[in-house]
Amino acid sequence: MTDRAWDKLIQALPIVLAGPILRHVTAESVTVWVALKQPAEVELTIYETTNQGTVLGTSILQGRYPTVALGKSLHVVAVTAKSNGNNLNSDRLYAYDLQFSFDDPQQSPKTLQQALQSIDFPRVNISYFAHQKPTFVLPPHRLEDLRIVQGSCRKPHGGGYDALPILDSLIEDRAAQPQHRPHQLFLTGDQIYGDDVAEPFLWVASPLGDALLGWEEKLPVGWREPDDVEYYTPQQLPFGRRAEVATTHAGFTAGLHNKRGKVNSHLLSLGEYYACYLLAWSPTCWLMQIPPGKQISDRRQISRRWDREARALRQFIHTLWKVRRALANIPTYTIFDDHDVSDDWNLNRAWCLRVLGRPLGRRTVQNALLAYAMFQAWGNTPEQFTAGQAGAELLAAAADWSSSSGTDTVAYDRIARYVGMPLIDAQTNLPTFVEDGTVLILKRHPEAIAWHYTVRSHCHETIVLDTRTWRGYPIEEKSSAPPMLLCPTAFEQQLRLPLQQSASETQIQLTFAIAPTNVFHLQAIDWIHHWQLRRNKVFATDVGDAWNINLEALAQLLIVLFEQRRQVIVLSGDIHYSSMVRLTRKSNLGESNSVLTQLTCSALKNEETLTRIVHTRLKDWLLPERVRHWKGWSNPPNMVELSAPQSRRDPDSHPSHPPDWNCTLEWIPRQNARTPSFGNDVTWLISPRKQANSSKRHWLQFLCFWQSPLLQEGREAIGRNNLALVQFQLAETSHSYTAIQDIYWFSTWQPTQIVYSRFKSHLADRPSLPNKA
């Protein structure tokens, strides 16, 4: 398709390309992110509501901000409305609207509803009420009223139905009930996939990205710059044929070990990463029908793969309207994991040297981080993007880079500085490492944006960890050795300081910590990781992304958490199954016992054959999870699993003096699936044509033993695409809470039915916030 044809398609689109997405919300401020096809000044107005949200009241907060030009037809903004004394209250429904003003005097201002519509999109439903305004509610004062949603790992062509639209049903079911509708959404990693991209997806994203930018990026392909680099545009690196350039020239590891298909359509350009976000969050930019495979290739294998991926994408697109509405109506917070950039991102020192030592690898990582900053980080921490802050400098640099059509090297270097790209040694062209205690860390500019942050409300706090860019790589071990997921400096800045800052806030009843990668895995995964580590095949199964592979880091995590808190809940994803585990730490030094509860939720859309097996009774029949035990020391931090074979073989792995504490880990069994009030009414899930075909085969489901509840009701994990709702129950006879994680998924015995499985676990008794025992 020609550039003129793409411009014509974009001109036919509504003004709003993606969003609005409700982001950081406190009693004093509200931030909303939106992407437009033309520049505008965006005004955000917050309204009170009455009659259970059905009637708009007076406006109480306002804010305005101009969009930032990321391209000729891509302008984004995270606009914040701040309080002038009229703070928002919990347990009340609020609504908001956006107004868009344009430089062109011939173009009148538009409301949000007007900007969402066009000839091709005459009706866009963004609200649960007749007034057509998105609504939200602040977290409550009491922990037993809190409702938090979490999810991770959403690959558009991944197996199974997309579970994120279930959030829309959860909100809609309780939209008028502020104490019962979800209060916050945490997306804990892999919101997009830079690697493992479907060919039809890149077929759309690559030219769309160029059209939005208005220019074609020149990607440096070669080994060392400037002597051995040639420049290619994204269109010269077509979908389905990028394995060689992604693996050899960019250095990415997702395609190693005979997995070239994972990088055949790897995102590389800035426009592709921008487009990927728009296509993941909104149906608007899916401009064209995906053609059948026979029009793409006359080779049967390629044609069939294309058709298989295209079917998955069409299903994904079919429910995007529900995703869009949900994200507009709940405060949303995110953090990256590896796939937001590329598989294995910063996994170990070997990956850093391999990828960041190549021009194309560095360019792609920087493009991914810039896109993350514009589409995710700005809404997480809007205060970092105000005037005089590093984020504001990054916004200006991003606009300069685009206005120069990717030729302004000063702007490019400024982007590298503010997104925290590792500094490169001028002589070796390799990333620079510096010592941080006993480990090495990537050296970056001190003005770089902080990706970690903390969200506090009346009854809880959430500490969101950056376990990707602040890793500590062992100095004296080989470059593929598993790192500390947080180096000593990161432990201090991301955990200890936030915990100390809120220690005096006695109204905070519970601390959440978001760790994108699991603290504790299934025992079988640990075995595989240790086996692959001994064989030096660390990229095959992401060896190094598990906290309990580096026991020094795991011990340090527990020590820092339990210095100030007796009970902590870790929210996690990454692993493509959902579960609940409880770790109890008993001190031998006279301190009170402490409890860490890990709530894992994954994947929103990426179920696989292995996770489907883990989901069933076969897992706990053949390989049940056992209670596991560790002993640990605080100075220096270390811990040893009592039953681990590697510990028995290595007598020097632990000190000779008695342990300071002991830990016990148990897996909480899930209850049998139930059907929520909205679970049977899922006509929105599949198209009418597919519904007709499904009804003809519905009776066959009862003849398939594999799909039956008897086999599917496993006890330890949910391996189907899922979404988690976390809430708490206060015991009537004590001050202790029970944590409840309801995992929503699509049943196999009736595929157009939503069910949920419940995990429940007691927390420690309610503490005074510092651990004074």
PDB file of C-alpha atoms in Angstrom, residues 108-239:
ATOM      1  CA  SER A 108     -14.196  23.660  16.797  1.00  0.00           C
ATOM      2  CA  PRO A 109     -13.345  22.032  20.152  1.00  0.00           C
ATOM      3  CA  LYS A 110     -14.602  18.481  20.640  1.00  0.00           C
ATOM      4  CA  THR A 111     -15.717  16.479  23.623  1.00  0.00           C
ATOM      5  CA  LEU A 112     -14.394  12.989  24.257  1.00  0.00           C
ATOM      6  CA  GLN A 113     -17.451  11.328  22.775  1.00  0.00           C
ATOM      7  CA  GLN A 114     -17.175  13.448  19.625  1.00  0.00           C
ATOM      8  CA  ALA A 115     -13.455  12.742  19.261  1.00  0.00           C
ATOM      9  CA  LEU A 116     -14.038   8.993  19.571  1.00  0.00           C
ATOM     10  CA  GLN A 117     -16.416   8.903  16.604  1.00  0.00           C
ATOM     11  CA  SER A 118     -16.006   8.951  12.845  1.00  0.00           C
ATOM     12  CA  ILE A 119     -17.897   7.652   9.819  1.00  0.00           C
ATOM     13  CA  ASP A 120     -16.366   4.197  10.316  1.00  0.00           C
ATOM     14  CA  PHE A 121     -16.857   4.388  14.100  1.00  0.00           C
ATOM     15  CA  PRO A 122     -20.303   5.981  14.529  1.00  0.00           C
ATOM     16  CA  ARG A 123     -20.827   4.533  18.038  1.00  0.00           C
ATOM     17  CA  VAL A 124     -18.097   4.064  20.613  1.00  0.00           C
ATOM     18  CA  ASN A 125     -19.212   2.842  24.022  1.00  0.00           C
ATOM     19  CA  ILE A 126     -16.751   4.079  26.640  1.00  0.00           C
ATOM     20  CA  SER A 127     -19.063   4.301  29.670  1.00  0.00           C
ATOM     21  CA  TYR A 128     -21.382   2.168  31.811  1.00  0.00           C
ATOM     22  CA  PHE A 129     -23.932   4.970  32.219  1.00  0.00           C
ATOM     23  CA  ALA A 130     -26.344   6.915  30.021  1.00  0.00           C
ATOM     24  CA  HIS A 131     -24.318  10.129  30.445  1.00  0.00           C
ATOM     25  CA  GLN A 132     -21.556   8.398  28.386  1.00  0.00           C
ATOM     26  CA  LYS A 133     -18.741   9.531  30.702  1.00  0.00           C
ATOM     27  CA  PRO A 134     -16.119   7.121  32.070  1.00  0.00           C
ATOM     28  CA  THR A 135     -16.259   6.690  35.837  1.00  0.00           C
ATOM     29  CA  PHE A 136     -13.978   5.554  38.640  1.00  0.00           C
ATOM     30  CA  VAL A 137     -13.761   5.169  42.404  1.00  0.00           C
ATOM     31  CA  LEU A 138     -10.848   5.635  44.798  1.00  0.00           C
ATOM     32  CA  PRO A 139      -9.610   2.789  47.017  1.00  0.00           C
ATOM     33  CA  PRO A 140     -11.561   2.524  50.284  1.00  0.00           C
ATOM     34  CA  HIS A 141     -10.553   3.224  53.886  1.00  0.00           C
ATOM     35  CA  ARG A 142     -11.081  -0.386  54.983  1.00  0.00           C
ATOM     36  CA  LEU A 143      -9.004  -3.262  53.683  1.00  0.00           C
ATOM     37  CA  GLU A 144     -12.030  -5.567  53.601  1.00  0.00           C
ATOM     38  CA  ASP A 145     -13.613  -3.266  50.971  1.00  0.00           C
ATOM     39  CA  LEU A 146     -10.552  -3.180  48.689  1.00  0.00           C
ATOM     40  CA  ARG A 147     -10.775  -4.787  45.223  1.00  0.00           C
ATOM     41  CA  ILE A 148      -7.568  -5.040  43.170  1.00  0.00           C
ATOM     42  CA  VAL A 149      -7.261  -6.615  39.717  1.00  0.00           C
ATOM     43  CA  GLN A 150      -4.009  -7.954  38.287  1.00  0.00           C
ATOM     44  CA  GLY A 151      -2.829  -9.674  35.110  1.00  0.00           C
ATOM     45  CA  SER A 152       0.213 -10.093  32.857  1.00  0.00           C
ATOM     46  CA  CYS A 153       1.513 -11.569  29.590  1.00  0.00           C
ATOM     47  CA  ARG A 154      -0.888 -10.570  26.845  1.00  0.00           C
ATOM     48  CA  LYS A 155       0.254 -11.787  23.417  1.00  0.00           C
ATOM     49  CA  PRO A 156      -2.287 -10.914  20.696  1.00  0.00           C
ATOM     50  CA  HIS A 157      -1.964 -14.220  18.819  1.00  0.00           C
ATOM     51  CA  GLY A 158      -1.343 -16.316  21.950  1.00  0.00           C
ATOM     52  CA  GLY A 159      -3.442 -19.397  22.624  1.00  0.00           C
ATOM     53  CA  GLY A 160      -6.987 -19.101  23.968  1.00  0.00           C
ATOM     54  CA  TYR A 161      -9.393 -16.186  24.365  1.00  0.00           C
ATOM     55  CA  ASP A 162      -8.136 -12.836  25.662  1.00  0.00           C
ATOM     56  CA  ALA A 163      -8.959 -12.650  29.396  1.00  0.00           C
ATOM     57  CA  LEU A 164      -8.562  -8.867  29.759  1.00  0.00           C
ATOM     58  CA  PRO A 165     -12.134  -8.225  28.454  1.00  0.00           C
ATOM     59  CA  ILE A 166     -13.374 -10.047  31.583  1.00  0.00           C
ATOM     60  CA  LEU A 167     -12.333  -6.912  33.483  1.00  0.00           C
ATOM     61  CA  ASP A 168     -14.993  -4.985  31.577  1.00  0.00           C
ATOM     62  CA  SER A 169     -17.611  -7.488  32.751  1.00  0.00           C
ATOM     63  CA  LEU A 170     -16.349  -7.230  36.338  1.00  0.00           C
ATOM     64  CA  ILE A 171     -16.678  -3.438  36.307  1.00  0.00           C
ATOM     65  CA  GLU A 172     -20.008  -3.435  34.473  1.00  0.00           C
ATOM     66  CA  ASP A 173     -21.493  -5.911  36.961  1.00  0.00           C
ATOM     67  CA  ARG A 174     -20.794  -3.536  39.878  1.00  0.00           C
ATOM     68  CA  ALA A 175     -20.453  -0.201  38.068  1.00  0.00           C
ATOM     69  CA  ALA A 176     -22.873   1.633  40.388  1.00  0.00           C
ATOM     70  CA  GLN A 177     -21.474   0.126  43.612  1.00  0.00           C
ATOM     71  CA  PRO A 178     -18.301   1.985  44.680  1.00  0.00           C
ATOM     72  CA  GLN A 179     -17.519  -0.433  47.509  1.00  0.00           C
ATOM     73  CA  HIS A 180     -17.688  -3.483  45.249  1.00  0.00           C
ATOM     74  CA  ARG A 181     -16.383  -2.454  41.832  1.00  0.00           C
ATOM     75  CA  PRO A 182     -12.640  -2.911  41.213  1.00  0.00           C
ATOM     76  CA  HIS A 183     -10.542  -0.014  42.495  1.00  0.00           C
ATOM     77  CA  GLN A 184      -7.157  -0.516  40.804  1.00  0.00           C
ATOM     78  CA  LEU A 185      -5.648  -2.553  37.965  1.00  0.00           C
ATOM     79  CA  PHE A 186      -2.009  -3.650  38.015  1.00  0.00           C
ATOM     80  CA  LEU A 187      -0.550  -5.034  34.773  1.00  0.00           C
ATOM     81  CA  THR A 188       2.646  -6.696  35.936  1.00  0.00           C
ATOM     82  CA  GLY A 189       4.601  -7.189  32.715  1.00  0.00           C
ATOM     83  CA  ASP A 190       4.552  -8.114  29.043  1.00  0.00           C
ATOM     84  CA  GLN A 191       1.770  -5.702  28.092  1.00  0.00           C
ATOM     85  CA  ILE A 192       3.124  -6.059  24.545  1.00  0.00           C
ATOM     86  CA  TYR A 193       5.463  -8.556  22.882  1.00  0.00           C
ATOM     87  CA  GLY A 194       8.434  -7.103  21.018  1.00  0.00           C
ATOM     88  CA  ASP A 195       9.509 -10.624  20.094  1.00  0.00           C
ATOM     89  CA  ASP A 196       7.260 -13.531  19.095  1.00  0.00           C
ATOM     90  CA  VAL A 197       5.172 -11.276  16.853  1.00  0.00           C
ATOM     91  CA  ALA A 198       2.625 -12.803  14.488  1.00  0.00           C
ATOM     92  CA  GLU A 199       3.326 -12.204  10.816  1.00  0.00           C
ATOM     93  CA  PRO A 200      -0.124 -10.653  10.175  1.00  0.00           C
ATOM     94  CA  PHE A 201       0.436  -8.382  13.196  1.00  0.00           C
ATOM     95  CA  LEU A 202       3.714  -7.004  11.808  1.00  0.00           C
ATOM     96  CA  TRP A 203       2.090  -6.817   8.371  1.00  0.00           C
ATOM     97  CA  VAL A 204      -0.194  -4.184   9.925  1.00  0.00           C
ATOM     98  CA  ALA A 205       2.122  -2.645  12.542  1.00  0.00           C
ATOM     99  CA  SER A 206       5.147  -1.891  10.369  1.00  0.00           C
ATOM    100  CA  PRO A 207       3.497   0.278   7.682  1.00  0.00           C
ATOM    101  CA  LEU A 208       1.126   1.732  10.277  1.00  0.00           C
ATOM    102  CA  GLY A 209       4.095   2.841  12.355  1.00  0.00           C
ATOM    103  CA  ASP A 210       5.757   4.514   9.379  1.00  0.00           C
ATOM    104  CA  ALA A 211       2.496   6.251   8.437  1.00  0.00           C
ATOM    105  CA  LEU A 212       1.982   7.549  11.981  1.00  0.00           C
ATOM    106  CA  LEU A 213       5.555   8.824  12.171  1.00  0.00           C
ATOM    107  CA  GLY A 214       5.442  10.312   8.691  1.00  0.00           C
ATOM    108  CA  TRP A 215       8.982   9.068   8.027  1.00  0.00           C
ATOM    109  CA  GLU A 216      10.904   5.827   7.701  1.00  0.00           C
ATOM    110  CA  GLU A 217      13.497   5.022  10.317  1.00  0.00           C
ATOM    111  CA  LYS A 218      16.924   3.948   9.086  1.00  0.00           C
ATOM    112  CA  LEU A 219      17.893   0.953  11.219  1.00  0.00           C
ATOM    113  CA  PRO A 220      21.637   0.249  11.652  1.00  0.00           C
ATOM    114  CA  VAL A 221      22.348  -3.348  10.643  1.00  0.00           C
ATOM    115  CA  GLY A 222      25.902  -4.507  11.204  1.00  0.00           C
ATOM    116  CA  TRP A 223      28.477  -5.462  13.834  1.00  0.00           C
ATOM    117  CA  ARG A 224      30.246  -2.253  14.786  1.00  0.00           C
ATOM    118  CA  GLU A 225      29.502   1.326  13.962  1.00  0.00           C
ATOM    119  CA  PRO A 226      30.318   3.389  12.039  1.00  0.00           C
ATOM    120  CA  ASP A 227      32.577   1.260   9.806  1.00  0.00           C
ATOM    121  CA  ASP A 228      30.484  -1.893   9.432  1.00  0.00           C
ATOM    122  CA  VAL A 229      26.879  -0.707   9.376  1.00  0.00           C
ATOM    123  CA  GLU A 230      24.309  -0.563   6.612  1.00  0.00           C
ATOM    124  CA  TYR A 231      20.956   1.136   7.061  1.00  0.00           C
ATOM    125  CA  TYR A 232      17.619  -0.477   6.266  1.00  0.00           C
ATOM    126  CA  THR A 233      14.080   0.837   6.580  1.00  0.00           C
ATOM    127  CA  PRO A 234      11.475  -1.351   8.317  1.00  0.00           C
ATOM    128  CA  GLN A 235       9.895  -2.191   4.965  1.00  0.00           C
ATOM    129  CA  GLN A 236      13.236  -3.556   3.755  1.00  0.00           C
ATOM    130  CA  LEU A 237      13.123  -6.013   6.685  1.00  0.00           C
ATOM    131  CA  PRO A 238       9.738  -7.621   5.968  1.00  0.00           C
ATOM    132  CA  PHE A 239       7.569  -9.739   8.245  1.00  0.00           C
TER     133      PHE A 239
END
